[in-house]
Every structure is written in C-alpha cells, then in structure tokens.
Amino acid sequence: MVQAGVVAKLCVALRSEQCGVRTKEKAHEVLKLHSRVWRSSPCLSPKILALYPS
C-alpha cells in the first residue's frame, strides 16, 4: 500500500476540507491499523519516520 501511494492519499484525505467527517475517521483508522507494518517499509524516508518514534 505504501508503494502504491495509498498512505499519501489517506493523509491528503485527513487534511482535505472537502472530505467528510466519516471519510476522515475511516482514513485515520486505516492509518492506525497498518502503521506498524508501514514503519518497516523501505518506501518511507527516515525523515518521516523520525517524526513518529515508536
């Protein structure tokens, strides 16, 4: 999902004024559910990972 750009799209949905509350809640849930797996992905830069220490 990281390689396909899904994470970036979910983050955009969270910040968008055009997305409804329910959409933002679902995006937040998906990000939380998969965060541990994505932290070990080589697609995420060390700069971004440093923002979210484990």
PDB file of N, CA and C in Angstrom:
ATOM      1  N   MET A   1       0.822  -1.194   0.000  1.00  0.00           N
ATOM      2  CA  MET A   1       0.000   0.000   0.000  1.00  0.00           C
ATOM      3  C   MET A   1       0.865   1.257   0.000  1.00  0.00           C
ATOM      4  N   VAL A   2       2.024   1.166   0.635  1.00  0.00           N
ATOM      5  CA  VAL A   2       2.911   2.326   0.659  1.00  0.00           C
ATOM      6  C   VAL A   2       3.423   2.602  -0.743  1.00  0.00           C
ATOM      7  N   GLN A   3       3.835   1.556  -1.445  1.00  0.00           N
ATOM      8  CA  GLN A   3       4.382   1.720  -2.784  1.00  0.00           C
ATOM      9  C   GLN A   3       3.341   2.238  -3.765  1.00  0.00           C
ATOM     10  N   ALA A   4       2.091   1.917  -3.547  1.00  0.00           N
ATOM     11  CA  ALA A   4       1.025   2.353  -4.449  1.00  0.00           C
ATOM     12  C   ALA A   4       0.565   3.781  -4.177  1.00  0.00           C
ATOM     13  N   GLY A   5       1.058   4.390  -3.102  1.00  0.00           N
ATOM     14  CA  GLY A   5       0.693   5.766  -2.784  1.00  0.00           C
ATOM     15  C   GLY A   5      -0.561   5.901  -1.938  1.00  0.00           C
ATOM     16  N   VAL A   6      -1.019   4.798  -1.386  1.00  0.00           N
ATOM     17  CA  VAL A   6      -2.245   4.827  -0.590  1.00  0.00           C
ATOM     18  C   VAL A   6      -2.061   5.656   0.674  1.00  0.00           C
ATOM     19  N   VAL A   7      -0.897   5.539   1.295  1.00  0.00           N
ATOM     20  CA  VAL A   7      -0.643   6.282   2.532  1.00  0.00           C
ATOM     21  C   VAL A   7      -0.734   7.780   2.273  1.00  0.00           C
ATOM     22  N   ALA A   8      -0.134   8.226   1.194  1.00  0.00           N
ATOM     23  CA  ALA A   8      -0.183   9.651   0.857  1.00  0.00           C
ATOM     24  C   ALA A   8      -1.620  10.101   0.613  1.00  0.00           C
ATOM     25  N   LYS A   9      -2.396   9.281  -0.062  1.00  0.00           N
ATOM     26  CA  LYS A   9      -3.787   9.644  -0.341  1.00  0.00           C
ATOM     27  C   LYS A   9      -4.623   9.687   0.933  1.00  0.00           C
ATOM     28  N   LEU A  10      -4.350   8.778   1.856  1.00  0.00           N
ATOM     29  CA  LEU A  10      -5.066   8.801   3.133  1.00  0.00           C
ATOM     30  C   LEU A  10      -4.711  10.054   3.928  1.00  0.00           C
ATOM     31  N   CYS A  11      -3.443  10.443   3.882  1.00  0.00           N
ATOM     32  CA  CYS A  11      -3.025  11.665   4.577  1.00  0.00           C
ATOM     33  C   CYS A  11      -3.676  12.896   3.960  1.00  0.00           C
ATOM     34  N   VAL A  12      -3.792  12.909   2.644  1.00  0.00           N
ATOM     35  CA  VAL A  12      -4.459  14.028   1.967  1.00  0.00           C
ATOM     36  C   VAL A  12      -5.929  14.075   2.368  1.00  0.00           C
ATOM     37  N   ALA A  13      -6.557  12.920   2.462  1.00  0.00           N
ATOM     38  CA  ALA A  13      -7.968  12.877   2.870  1.00  0.00           C
ATOM     39  C   ALA A  13      -8.148  13.445   4.274  1.00  0.00           C
ATOM     40  N   LEU A  14      -7.201  13.167   5.152  1.00  0.00           N
ATOM     41  CA  LEU A  14      -7.289  13.689   6.519  1.00  0.00           C
ATOM     42  C   LEU A  14      -7.194  15.205   6.560  1.00  0.00           C
ATOM     43  N   ARG A  15      -6.418  15.776   5.668  1.00  0.00           N
ATOM     44  CA  ARG A  15      -6.185  17.220   5.697  1.00  0.00           C
ATOM     45  C   ARG A  15      -7.144  18.004   4.808  1.00  0.00           C
ATOM     46  N   SER A  16      -7.872  17.311   3.954  1.00  0.00           N
ATOM     47  CA  SER A  16      -8.736  17.974   2.985  1.00  0.00           C
ATOM     48  C   SER A  16      -9.987  18.563   3.635  1.00  0.00           C
ATOM     49  N   GLU A  17     -10.345  19.729   3.183  1.00  0.00           N
ATOM     50  CA  GLU A  17     -11.580  20.374   3.639  1.00  0.00           C
ATOM     51  C   GLU A  17     -12.798  19.759   2.945  1.00  0.00           C
ATOM     52  N   GLN A  18     -12.578  19.102   1.809  1.00  0.00           N
ATOM     53  CA  GLN A  18     -13.680  18.565   1.017  1.00  0.00           C
ATOM     54  C   GLN A  18     -14.154  17.197   1.499  1.00  0.00           C
ATOM     55  N   CYS A  19     -13.348  16.512   2.287  1.00  0.00           N
ATOM     56  CA  CYS A  19     -13.729  15.192   2.791  1.00  0.00           C
ATOM     57  C   CYS A  19     -14.623  15.336   4.015  1.00  0.00           C
ATOM     58  N   GLY A  20     -15.586  14.465   4.097  1.00  0.00           N
ATOM     59  CA  GLY A  20     -16.495  14.488   5.231  1.00  0.00           C
ATOM     60  C   GLY A  20     -15.860  13.901   6.482  1.00  0.00           C
ATOM     61  N   VAL A  21     -16.537  14.069   7.591  1.00  0.00           N
ATOM     62  CA  VAL A  21     -16.036  13.592   8.880  1.00  0.00           C
ATOM     63  C   VAL A  21     -15.868  12.075   8.860  1.00  0.00           C
ATOM     64  N   ARG A  22     -16.833  11.377   8.312  1.00  0.00           N
ATOM     65  CA  ARG A  22     -16.773   9.904   8.267  1.00  0.00           C
ATOM     66  C   ARG A  22     -15.584   9.426   7.435  1.00  0.00           C
ATOM     67  N   THR A  23     -15.319  10.081   6.318  1.00  0.00           N
ATOM     68  CA  THR A  23     -14.182   9.723   5.476  1.00  0.00           C
ATOM     69  C   THR A  23     -12.878   9.931   6.230  1.00  0.00           C
ATOM     70  N   LYS A  24     -12.785  11.033   6.949  1.00  0.00           N
ATOM     71  CA  LYS A  24     -11.577  11.314   7.726  1.00  0.00           C
ATOM     72  C   LYS A  24     -11.394  10.287   8.839  1.00  0.00           C
ATOM     73  N   GLU A  25     -12.482   9.881   9.468  1.00  0.00           N
ATOM     74  CA  GLU A  25     -12.406   8.863  10.518  1.00  0.00           C
ATOM     75  C   GLU A  25     -11.911   7.535   9.954  1.00  0.00           C
ATOM     76  N   LYS A  26     -12.425   7.148   8.799  1.00  0.00           N
ATOM     77  CA  LYS A  26     -12.016   5.891   8.173  1.00  0.00           C
ATOM     78  C   LYS A  26     -10.549   5.939   7.762  1.00  0.00           C
ATOM     79  N   ALA A  27     -10.111   7.059   7.196  1.00  0.00           N
ATOM     80  CA  ALA A  27      -8.708   7.210   6.804  1.00  0.00           C
ATOM     81  C   ALA A  27      -7.805   7.091   8.027  1.00  0.00           C
ATOM     82  N   HIS A  28      -8.208   7.711   9.115  1.00  0.00           N
ATOM     83  CA  HIS A  28      -7.439   7.646  10.363  1.00  0.00           C
ATOM     84  C   HIS A  28      -7.366   6.208  10.879  1.00  0.00           C
ATOM     85  N   GLU A  29      -8.471   5.485  10.815  1.00  0.00           N
ATOM     86  CA  GLU A  29      -8.499   4.090  11.259  1.00  0.00           C
ATOM     87  C   GLU A  29      -7.544   3.227  10.442  1.00  0.00           C
ATOM     88  N   VAL A  30      -7.570   3.398   9.122  1.00  0.00           N
ATOM     89  CA  VAL A  30      -6.703   2.601   8.250  1.00  0.00           C
ATOM     90  C   VAL A  30      -5.239   2.905   8.542  1.00  0.00           C
ATOM     91  N   LEU A  31      -4.906   4.171   8.715  1.00  0.00           N
ATOM     92  CA  LEU A  31      -3.527   4.538   9.025  1.00  0.00           C
ATOM     93  C   LEU A  31      -3.078   3.920  10.349  1.00  0.00           C
ATOM     94  N   LYS A  32      -3.942   3.952  11.345  1.00  0.00           N
ATOM     95  CA  LYS A  32      -3.595   3.371  12.645  1.00  0.00           C
ATOM     96  C   LYS A  32      -3.424   1.854  12.552  1.00  0.00           C
ATOM     97  N   LEU A  33      -4.320   1.196  11.824  1.00  0.00           N
ATOM     98  CA  LEU A  33      -4.273  -0.263  11.725  1.00  0.00           C
ATOM     99  C   LEU A  33      -2.992  -0.769  11.069  1.00  0.00           C
ATOM    100  N   HIS A  34      -2.489  -0.037  10.095  1.00  0.00           N
ATOM    101  CA  HIS A  34      -1.341  -0.504   9.316  1.00  0.00           C
ATOM    102  C   HIS A  34      -0.025   0.179   9.676  1.00  0.00           C
ATOM    103  N   SER A  35      -0.022   1.054  10.651  1.00  0.00           N
ATOM    104  CA  SER A  35       1.170   1.855  10.933  1.00  0.00           C
ATOM    105  C   SER A  35       2.391   1.016  11.304  1.00  0.00           C
ATOM    106  N   ARG A  36       2.217  -0.045  12.047  1.00  0.00           N
ATOM    107  CA  ARG A  36       3.371  -0.873  12.440  1.00  0.00           C
ATOM    108  C   ARG A  36       4.037  -1.525  11.240  1.00  0.00           C
ATOM    109  N   VAL A  37       3.248  -1.978  10.297  1.00  0.00           N
ATOM    110  CA  VAL A  37       3.799  -2.609   9.099  1.00  0.00           C
ATOM    111  C   VAL A  37       4.503  -1.569   8.236  1.00  0.00           C
ATOM    112  N   TRP A  38       3.890  -0.408   8.089  1.00  0.00           N
ATOM    113  CA  TRP A  38       4.457   0.619   7.226  1.00  0.00           C
ATOM    114  C   TRP A  38       5.736   1.210   7.786  1.00  0.00           C
ATOM    115  N   ARG A  39       5.910   1.188   9.094  1.00  0.00           N
ATOM    116  CA  ARG A  39       7.143   1.725   9.692  1.00  0.00           C
ATOM    117  C   ARG A  39       8.373   0.968   9.212  1.00  0.00           C
ATOM    118  N   SER A  40       8.223  -0.307   8.898  1.00  0.00           N
ATOM    119  CA  SER A  40       9.359  -1.106   8.440  1.00  0.00           C
ATOM    120  C   SER A  40       9.507  -1.086   6.918  1.00  0.00           C
ATOM    121  N   SER A  41       8.709  -0.311   6.241  1.00  0.00           N
ATOM    122  CA  SER A  41       8.764  -0.242   4.785  1.00  0.00           C
ATOM    123  C   SER A  41       9.940   0.613   4.319  1.00  0.00           C
ATOM    124  N   PRO A  42      10.657   0.157   3.297  1.00  0.00           N
ATOM    125  CA  PRO A  42      11.759   0.959   2.762  1.00  0.00           C
ATOM    126  C   PRO A  42      11.265   2.184   1.985  1.00  0.00           C
ATOM    127  N   CYS A  43       9.969   2.272   1.744  1.00  0.00           N
ATOM    128  CA  CYS A  43       9.415   3.396   0.984  1.00  0.00           C
ATOM    129  C   CYS A  43       9.324   4.680   1.806  1.00  0.00           C
ATOM    130  N   LEU A  44       9.288   4.551   3.117  1.00  0.00           N
ATOM    131  CA  LEU A  44       9.185   5.733   3.968  1.00  0.00           C
ATOM    132  C   LEU A  44      10.573   6.276   4.262  1.00  0.00           C
ATOM    133  N   SER A  45      10.727   7.561   4.090  1.00  0.00           N
ATOM    134  CA  SER A  45      12.030   8.177   4.329  1.00  0.00           C
ATOM    135  C   SER A  45      12.326   8.246   5.826  1.00  0.00           C
ATOM    136  N   PRO A  46      13.596   8.205   6.195  1.00  0.00           N
ATOM    137  CA  PRO A  46      13.964   8.320   7.613  1.00  0.00           C
ATOM    138  C   PRO A  46      13.484   9.629   8.241  1.00  0.00           C
ATOM    139  N   LYS A  47      13.382  10.672   7.440  1.00  0.00           N
ATOM    140  CA  LYS A  47      12.910  11.964   7.946  1.00  0.00           C
ATOM    141  C   LYS A  47      11.463  11.851   8.442  1.00  0.00           C
ATOM    142  N   ILE A  48      10.628  11.171   7.689  1.00  0.00           N
ATOM    143  CA  ILE A  48       9.230  10.985   8.086  1.00  0.00           C
ATOM    144  C   ILE A  48       9.141  10.058   9.294  1.00  0.00           C
ATOM    145  N   LEU A  49       9.927   8.993   9.286  1.00  0.00           N
ATOM    146  CA  LEU A  49       9.905   8.054  10.408  1.00  0.00           C
ATOM    147  C   LEU A  49      10.354   8.713  11.707  1.00  0.00           C
ATOM    148  N   ALA A  50      11.248   9.682  11.619  1.00  0.00           N
ATOM    149  CA  ALA A  50      11.727  10.380  12.814  1.00  0.00           C
ATOM    150  C   ALA A  50      10.618  11.204  13.464  1.00  0.00           C
ATOM    151  N   LEU A  51       9.627  11.602  12.684  1.00  0.00           N
ATOM    152  CA  LEU A  51       8.512  12.372  13.220  1.00  0.00           C
ATOM    153  C   LEU A  51       7.595  11.524  14.094  1.00  0.00           C
ATOM    154  N   TYR A  52       7.620  10.225  13.878  1.00  0.00           N
ATOM    155  CA  TYR A  52       6.734   9.314  14.599  1.00  0.00           C
ATOM    156  C   TYR A  52       7.547   8.205  15.258  1.00  0.00           C
ATOM    157  N   PRO A  53       8.228   8.518  16.350  1.00  0.00           N
ATOM    158  CA  PRO A  53       9.039   7.483  17.018  1.00  0.00           C
ATOM    159  C   PRO A  53       8.165   6.362  17.572  1.00  0.00           C
ATOM    160  N   SER A  54       8.729   5.172  17.620  1.00  0.00           N
ATOM    161  CA  SER A  54       7.938   4.038  18.110  1.00  0.00           C
ATOM    162  C   SER A  54       7.907   3.932  19.604  1.00  0.00           C
TER     163      SER A  54
END
